[in-house]
Amino acid sequence: MSSNVATRTVRIGSRKSQLALVQTHWVQAELSRAFPDIHFEVSTMETQGDKILDVALSKIGDKGLFTQELEDDMLSGKIDFAVHSLKDLPTNLPAGLQLGCVTEREDPADAMVVHAKHKDKQIDTLPEGAVIGTSSLRRLAQLSHHFPHFTFKDIRGNVNTRLRKLDDGEYDAIILAAAGLNRLGMSDRIHQILPADISLHAVGQGALGIECRIGDDDILALLKVLEHEPTAYRCYAERAFLRELEGGCQVPIGVNTVIEDGKLTLKGIVASLDGQRMITGIVTGLSTEAERIGTELATQLRSQGAQEILDEINTHNRA
Ligand code: DPM
């Protein structure tokens, strides 16, 4: 499938949510600046994940929930590439598509937003029974470990919907990605950034992943200007770890990566949903060997029983 670079129009696919559009418009602006002769057009669509809002994410499967419609349009040539939150992009892509570029990461940490009545509290001083909104198994598992006295309640919908539900009193606090709030210009709603020893973030959190057709060299050449190498190495390691554990988007798997002096350190966790079992490990190596670092950590955690936890959860999710 050839792209439309020859005609000087390149079509970008995006979900319709406010956050998706902020991200896609940033990509559009950066590329327009770098390639003023090309017209970058955004075409938006709703994905399954946007339409099904009354079911817990973990129950509706995870294979391309937020990406499949965009991928179909890429394969049929209706769009040239798609902008995703990297953490929503499955680690195994459909035949014919590739991860073309990873952009510079925002703060990858999780953030707590509280109801006004808890303005003077931190996560470790919220009262017994406090209702915490999240539909992430990863956040649920890690927070249950540290704060078994909280009550966890599912929450779906876009960021604005979630904040309204919190303000209306349905929850005492909710957990969101700091990156999403920052990109939406809502950094002031962040009450506390959760430290890594309380919550390891999701694979790819805070970075954008741009997906395109394999071998579409014209498009890949454009995307190169957006690539942020350190972020890419970190995310390749994180994604290799997740892929090797055969984890989808909805698994209690968390990570943390740092690069120092050309060395990449990947920390990972696989936790049971009740937070009772936590399997953690750490691997360091050259940044250029990111993938190997990821698979090595997966093997290490599997030898400590991570697979049993993941199998239990997969059985539970299918039930
Ligand atoms: C994935 C998860 C969530 C999103 C699971 C996880 C959070 C679901 C929830 C894979 N995708 O993080 O363990 O809390 O109910 C999503 C968000 C962003 C991308 C919102 C968020 C924005 C941040 C980013 C939803 N996908 O996590 O608060 O670009 O990383």
Short mmCIF file of C-alpha atoms and ligand atoms in Angstrom, two decimals:
data_model
loop_
_atom_site.label_atom_id
_atom_site.label_comp_id
_atom_site.label_asym_id
_atom_site.label_seq_id
_atom_site.Cartn_x
_atom_site.Cartn_y
_atom_site.Cartn_z
CA MET A 1 0.00 0.00 0.00
CA SER A 2 1.55 3.30 -1.02
CA SER A 3 1.05 6.46 0.99
CA ASN A 4 -0.14 9.80 -0.27
CA VAL A 5 3.09 11.70 0.22
CA ALA A 6 3.34 12.21 -3.55
CA THR A 7 0.07 14.13 -3.50
CA ARG A 8 1.27 16.07 -0.47
CA THR A 9 -1.62 15.11 1.72
CA VAL A 10 -1.01 12.78 4.64
CA ARG A 11 -3.99 11.50 6.62
CA ILE A 12 -3.68 10.98 10.37
CA GLY A 13 -6.14 8.79 12.23
CA SER A 14 -7.22 9.53 15.80
CA ARG A 15 -9.82 8.61 18.37
CA LYS A 16 -12.30 11.36 19.16
CA SER A 17 -11.75 11.84 22.87
CA GLN A 18 -10.48 15.22 23.99
CA LEU A 19 -7.16 13.70 25.11
CA ALA A 20 -6.71 11.78 21.84
CA LEU A 21 -7.34 14.97 19.87
CA VAL A 22 -4.92 17.05 21.95
CA GLN A 23 -2.26 14.41 21.28
CA THR A 24 -3.03 14.08 17.57
CA HIS A 25 -3.13 17.84 17.04
CA TRP A 26 0.28 18.10 18.68
CA VAL A 27 1.63 15.52 16.21
CA GLN A 28 -0.07 17.35 13.33
CA ALA A 29 1.44 20.70 14.41
CA GLU A 30 4.96 19.29 14.84
CA LEU A 31 4.89 17.59 11.44
CA SER A 32 3.41 20.65 9.71
CA ARG A 33 6.24 22.72 11.15
CA ALA A 34 8.88 20.24 9.98
CA PHE A 35 7.27 19.67 6.56
CA PRO A 36 5.48 22.89 5.58
CA ASP A 37 4.79 21.64 2.03
CA ILE A 38 2.75 18.67 3.19
CA HIS A 39 -0.88 18.96 4.21
CA PHE A 40 -1.58 16.88 7.33
CA GLU A 41 -5.26 16.05 7.68
CA VAL A 42 -6.82 14.51 10.81
CA SER A 43 -9.63 12.01 10.51
CA THR A 44 -11.35 10.88 13.71
CA MET A 45 -13.32 7.78 14.68
CA GLU A 46 -14.77 5.99 17.67
CA THR A 47 -13.31 2.67 18.74
CA GLN A 48 -14.95 -0.19 20.64
CA GLY A 49 -13.35 1.09 23.81
CA ASP A 50 -15.05 4.46 23.35
CA LYS A 51 -18.47 2.93 22.74
CA ILE A 52 -18.70 0.33 25.50
CA LEU A 53 -18.73 2.39 28.66
CA ASP A 54 -20.84 0.33 31.05
CA VAL A 55 -18.60 -2.74 31.29
CA ALA A 56 -15.31 -3.02 33.18
CA LEU A 57 -12.44 -2.82 30.69
CA SER A 58 -11.00 -6.09 31.96
CA LYS A 59 -14.23 -7.93 31.03
CA ILE A 60 -14.45 -6.86 27.41
CA GLY A 61 -11.13 -8.25 26.33
CA ASP A 62 -8.20 -6.14 25.38
CA LYS A 63 -7.00 -6.98 21.91
CA GLY A 64 -6.94 -3.63 20.21
CA LEU A 65 -9.92 -2.23 22.08
CA PHE A 66 -8.87 1.35 21.37
CA THR A 67 -6.97 0.70 18.15
CA GLN A 68 -8.69 -1.77 15.85
CA GLU A 69 -10.90 0.60 13.84
CA LEU A 70 -7.88 2.83 13.21
CA GLU A 71 -5.83 -0.18 12.14
CA ASP A 72 -8.49 -1.31 9.68
CA ASP A 73 -8.46 2.14 8.07
CA MET A 74 -4.67 2.08 7.84
CA LEU A 75 -4.67 -1.31 6.16
CA SER A 76 -7.34 -0.22 3.66
CA GLY A 77 -5.42 2.97 2.93
CA LYS A 78 -8.00 5.44 4.28
CA ILE A 79 -5.44 6.86 6.70
CA ASP A 80 -1.63 6.82 6.61
CA PHE A 81 -0.84 6.54 10.30
CA ALA A 82 -2.56 6.57 13.68
CA VAL A 83 -1.63 8.33 16.90
CA HIS A 84 -2.20 6.34 20.09
CA SER A 85 -1.42 6.63 23.76
CA LEU A 86 1.33 4.02 23.62
CA LYS A 87 -0.09 2.19 26.61
CA ASP A 88 -3.29 1.46 24.65
CA LEU A 89 -1.38 -0.08 21.75
CA PRO A 90 -1.15 -3.90 22.03
CA THR A 91 2.39 -5.31 22.02
CA ASN A 92 1.56 -7.56 19.05
CA LEU A 93 0.29 -5.56 16.10
CA PRO A 94 -1.83 -6.87 13.20
CA ALA A 95 0.04 -8.19 10.15
CA GLY A 96 1.20 -5.31 7.96
CA LEU A 97 1.46 -2.70 10.72
CA GLN A 98 4.35 -1.50 12.83
CA LEU A 99 5.18 0.93 15.61
CA GLY A 100 6.69 3.70 13.50
CA CYS A 101 7.73 6.11 16.21
CA VAL A 102 7.67 6.77 19.96
CA THR A 103 7.48 10.40 21.08
CA GLU A 104 9.05 12.03 24.14
CA ARG A 105 7.42 10.84 27.29
CA GLU A 106 5.39 13.02 29.64
CA ASP A 107 5.55 12.16 33.37
CA PRO A 108 4.71 8.42 33.29
CA ALA A 109 3.55 8.29 36.93
CA ASP A 110 0.06 7.70 38.28
CA ALA A 111 -1.61 10.61 40.03
CA MET A 112 -4.27 10.83 42.70
CA VAL A 113 -7.09 13.36 42.36
CA VAL A 114 -9.19 13.83 45.51
CA HIS A 115 -12.66 15.09 46.33
CA ALA A 116 -12.57 18.61 47.79
CA LYS A 117 -13.28 17.29 51.29
CA HIS A 118 -9.91 15.45 51.28
CA LYS A 119 -7.74 18.41 50.22
CA ASP A 120 -5.67 18.09 53.40
CA LYS A 121 -5.03 14.35 52.92
CA GLN A 122 -2.42 12.24 51.13
CA ILE A 123 -2.97 8.69 49.95
CA ASP A 124 -1.69 7.28 53.25
CA THR A 125 -3.99 9.48 55.36
CA LEU A 126 -7.29 8.91 53.52
CA PRO A 127 -9.84 7.38 55.92
CA GLU A 128 -10.71 3.70 56.33
CA GLY A 129 -13.17 2.64 53.63
CA ALA A 130 -12.34 5.56 51.33
CA VAL A 131 -13.80 4.83 47.88
CA ILE A 132 -11.09 4.87 45.23
CA GLY A 133 -12.10 4.99 41.57
CA THR A 134 -10.05 3.02 39.06
CA SER A 135 -10.73 0.38 36.47
CA SER A 136 -7.07 -0.51 36.08
CA LEU A 137 -6.22 -3.95 37.49
CA ARG A 138 -2.64 -2.73 37.86
CA ARG A 139 -3.66 0.21 40.08
CA LEU A 140 -6.17 -1.95 41.97
CA ALA A 141 -3.60 -4.66 42.76
CA GLN A 142 -0.82 -2.34 43.88
CA LEU A 143 -3.02 -0.03 45.94
CA SER A 144 -4.80 -3.01 47.56
CA HIS A 145 -1.40 -4.20 48.69
CA HIS A 146 -0.47 -0.92 50.37
CA PHE A 147 -3.97 0.19 51.45
CA PRO A 148 -6.16 -2.88 52.07
CA HIS A 149 -8.58 -0.69 54.06
CA PHE A 150 -9.78 1.20 50.95
CA THR A 151 -12.83 0.28 48.88
CA PHE A 152 -12.13 0.09 45.14
CA LYS A 153 -14.84 0.97 42.64
CA ASP A 154 -14.77 0.78 38.86
CA ILE A 155 -14.84 4.03 36.90
CA ARG A 156 -15.10 4.43 33.14
CA GLY A 157 -15.43 7.25 30.67
CA ASN A 158 -13.07 9.98 29.55
CA VAL A 159 -11.07 12.11 31.94
CA ASN A 160 -13.72 14.85 32.18
CA THR A 161 -16.46 12.33 32.98
CA ARG A 162 -14.29 10.76 35.66
CA LEU A 163 -13.50 14.10 37.28
CA ARG A 164 -17.21 15.00 37.34
CA LYS A 165 -18.08 11.68 39.01
CA LEU A 166 -15.42 12.39 41.63
CA ASP A 167 -16.65 15.94 42.23
CA ASP A 168 -20.26 14.67 42.48
CA GLY A 169 -19.20 12.58 45.47
CA GLU A 170 -19.27 9.08 43.96
CA TYR A 171 -15.63 8.57 44.98
CA ASP A 172 -13.26 9.93 47.62
CA ALA A 173 -10.36 9.85 45.19
CA ILE A 174 -9.56 8.59 41.69
CA ILE A 175 -6.29 7.51 40.14
CA LEU A 176 -5.36 8.78 36.67
CA ALA A 177 -2.22 9.03 34.58
CA ALA A 178 -0.45 12.32 35.34
CA ALA A 179 0.36 12.54 31.62
CA GLY A 180 -3.28 12.71 30.55
CA LEU A 181 -4.08 15.47 33.04
CA ASN A 182 -0.98 17.43 32.07
CA ARG A 183 -1.74 17.20 28.36
CA LEU A 184 -5.32 18.33 28.93
CA GLY A 185 -4.06 21.39 30.82
CA MET A 186 -5.49 20.04 34.08
CA SER A 187 -2.27 19.67 36.04
CA ASP A 188 -3.87 21.65 38.86
CA ARG A 189 -6.17 18.68 39.54
CA ILE A 190 -3.19 16.48 40.44
CA HIS A 191 -3.24 16.23 44.23
CA GLN A 192 -0.42 13.74 44.64
CA ILE A 193 1.94 11.97 42.26
CA LEU A 194 2.10 8.36 43.43
CA PRO A 195 5.70 7.33 44.06
CA ALA A 196 7.09 4.25 42.29
CA ASP A 197 7.15 2.27 45.55
CA ILE A 198 3.36 2.58 45.72
CA SER A 199 2.46 2.32 42.04
CA LEU A 200 4.60 1.24 39.12
CA HIS A 201 3.12 2.72 35.95
CA ALA A 202 1.74 0.91 32.92
CA VAL A 203 3.93 -0.14 30.01
CA GLY A 204 4.33 2.83 27.67
CA GLN A 205 2.45 5.22 29.95
CA GLY A 206 2.97 8.89 29.11
CA ALA A 207 4.38 8.31 25.60
CA LEU A 208 2.61 8.47 22.25
CA GLY A 209 3.01 5.59 19.84
CA ILE A 210 2.51 6.19 16.14
CA GLU A 211 1.46 3.16 14.16
CA CYS A 212 1.88 2.91 10.40
CA ARG A 213 2.09 0.37 7.59
CA ILE A 214 5.20 -1.82 7.52
CA GLY A 215 7.66 -0.63 4.91
CA ASP A 216 5.88 2.68 4.25
CA ASP A 217 9.21 4.46 3.96
CA ASP A 218 7.76 7.88 3.06
CA ILE A 219 5.70 7.94 6.23
CA LEU A 220 8.48 6.46 8.37
CA ALA A 221 10.82 9.23 7.19
CA LEU A 222 8.31 11.87 8.33
CA LEU A 223 7.76 10.20 11.70
CA LYS A 224 11.48 10.12 12.41
CA VAL A 225 11.42 13.81 13.39
CA LEU A 226 9.09 12.96 16.27
CA GLU A 227 11.07 10.00 17.59
CA HIS A 228 12.61 10.48 21.05
CA GLU A 229 15.35 7.90 21.38
CA PRO A 230 15.59 7.56 25.19
CA THR A 231 11.81 7.21 25.46
CA ALA A 232 11.85 4.68 22.63
CA TYR A 233 14.50 2.51 24.34
CA ARG A 234 12.60 2.62 27.62
CA CYS A 235 9.32 1.73 25.94
CA TYR A 236 10.87 -1.05 23.83
CA ALA A 237 12.14 -2.66 27.05
CA GLU A 238 8.77 -2.22 28.76
CA ARG A 239 6.86 -3.59 25.77
CA ALA A 240 9.18 -6.59 25.37
CA PHE A 241 8.59 -7.39 29.06
CA LEU A 242 4.80 -7.25 28.61
CA ARG A 243 4.86 -9.14 25.31
CA GLU A 244 6.97 -11.92 26.80
CA LEU A 245 4.50 -12.27 29.68
CA GLU A 246 1.71 -12.29 27.09
CA GLY A 247 -0.03 -9.58 29.02
CA GLY A 248 -2.64 -7.45 27.32
CA CYS A 249 -3.64 -3.91 28.29
CA GLN A 250 -5.63 -5.13 31.26
CA VAL A 251 -3.21 -6.93 33.52
CA PRO A 252 -1.75 -6.14 36.94
CA ILE A 253 1.69 -5.52 35.46
CA GLY A 254 3.65 -2.37 36.28
CA VAL A 255 7.05 -1.05 35.27
CA ASN A 256 9.59 1.67 35.82
CA THR A 257 12.57 2.51 33.62
CA VAL A 258 15.53 4.87 33.88
CA ILE A 259 18.47 5.48 31.57
CA GLU A 260 21.77 6.56 33.09
CA ASP A 261 25.14 6.64 31.32
CA GLY A 262 23.81 4.61 28.40
CA LYS A 263 22.46 1.93 30.74
CA LEU A 264 18.79 1.13 30.97
CA THR A 265 17.29 -0.23 34.18
CA LEU A 266 13.89 -1.88 34.00
CA LYS A 267 11.94 -2.67 37.13
CA GLY A 268 8.76 -4.73 36.87
CA ILE A 269 5.95 -6.09 38.98
CA VAL A 270 3.26 -8.72 38.51
CA ALA A 271 0.69 -8.61 41.31
CA SER A 272 -2.35 -10.66 42.25
CA LEU A 273 -5.59 -8.64 42.17
CA ASP A 274 -5.94 -8.64 45.96
CA GLY A 275 -2.38 -7.35 46.26
CA GLN A 276 -1.39 -10.30 48.42
CA ARG A 277 1.26 -11.62 46.04
CA MET A 278 3.75 -9.23 44.46
CA ILE A 279 6.48 -10.52 42.22
CA THR A 280 9.13 -7.95 41.40
CA GLY A 281 12.48 -7.86 39.69
CA ILE A 282 15.01 -5.59 38.08
CA VAL A 283 17.35 -5.92 35.08
CA THR A 284 20.01 -3.48 33.85
CA GLY A 285 21.82 -3.47 30.51
CA LEU A 286 22.81 -1.34 27.55
CA SER A 287 19.95 0.84 26.24
CA THR A 288 20.57 -0.58 22.78
CA GLU A 289 19.62 -4.00 24.16
CA ALA A 290 16.25 -2.81 25.39
CA GLU A 291 14.29 -5.77 24.02
CA ARG A 292 16.60 -8.31 25.62
CA ILE A 293 16.33 -6.52 28.98
CA GLY A 294 12.55 -6.77 28.76
CA THR A 295 12.47 -10.47 27.90
CA GLU A 296 15.07 -11.24 30.56
CA LEU A 297 12.98 -9.58 33.27
CA ALA A 298 9.90 -11.48 32.09
CA THR A 299 11.78 -14.78 32.33
CA GLN A 300 13.02 -13.83 35.79
CA LEU A 301 9.52 -13.02 37.09
CA ARG A 302 8.06 -16.12 35.47
CA SER A 303 10.57 -18.27 37.35
CA GLN A 304 9.24 -16.66 40.54
CA GLY A 305 5.61 -17.57 39.80
CA ALA A 306 4.34 -14.65 37.72
CA GLN A 307 2.71 -16.96 35.17
CA GLU A 308 0.44 -18.56 37.79
CA ILE A 309 -0.86 -15.14 38.79
CA LEU A 310 -1.49 -14.15 35.17
CA ASP A 311 -3.21 -17.46 34.38
CA GLU A 312 -5.54 -17.00 37.35
CA ILE A 313 -6.47 -13.54 36.16
CA ASN A 314 -7.07 -14.64 32.59
CA THR A 315 -9.39 -17.40 33.81
CA HIS A 316 -11.17 -14.89 36.06
CA ASN A 317 -11.58 -12.34 33.23
CA ARG A 318 -13.08 -14.91 30.89
CA ALA A 319 -15.57 -16.09 33.50
C1 DPM B 1 -4.70 1.28 29.89
C2 DPM B 1 -5.03 1.35 31.25
C3 DPM B 1 -5.78 2.53 31.41
C4 DPM B 1 -5.89 3.15 30.13
C5 DPM B 1 -4.64 0.34 32.28
C6 DPM B 1 -3.57 0.80 33.27
C7 DPM B 1 -6.36 3.04 32.69
C8 DPM B 1 -7.75 2.55 32.94
C9 DPM B 1 -8.34 3.12 34.19
C10 DPM B 1 -3.92 0.23 29.21
N1 DPM B 1 -5.26 2.33 29.24
O1 DPM B 1 -3.07 1.93 33.25
O2 DPM B 1 -3.21 -0.01 34.14
O3 DPM B 1 -7.67 3.75 35.02
O4 DPM B 1 -9.54 2.94 34.39
C11 DPM B 1 -5.53 5.51 29.30
C12 DPM B 1 -5.21 6.76 29.91
C13 DPM B 1 -4.19 7.34 29.12
C14 DPM B 1 -3.94 6.46 28.07
C15 DPM B 1 -5.85 7.34 31.10
C16 DPM B 1 -5.23 6.98 32.45
C17 DPM B 1 -3.53 8.69 29.28
C18 DPM B 1 -2.10 8.64 29.76
C19 DPM B 1 -1.05 8.13 28.80
C20 DPM B 1 -6.54 4.46 29.75
N2 DPM B 1 -4.79 5.39 28.20
O5 DPM B 1 -4.45 6.05 32.61
O6 DPM B 1 -5.57 7.70 33.40
O7 DPM B 1 -0.96 8.58 27.66
O8 DPM B 1 -0.29 7.29 29.24
#
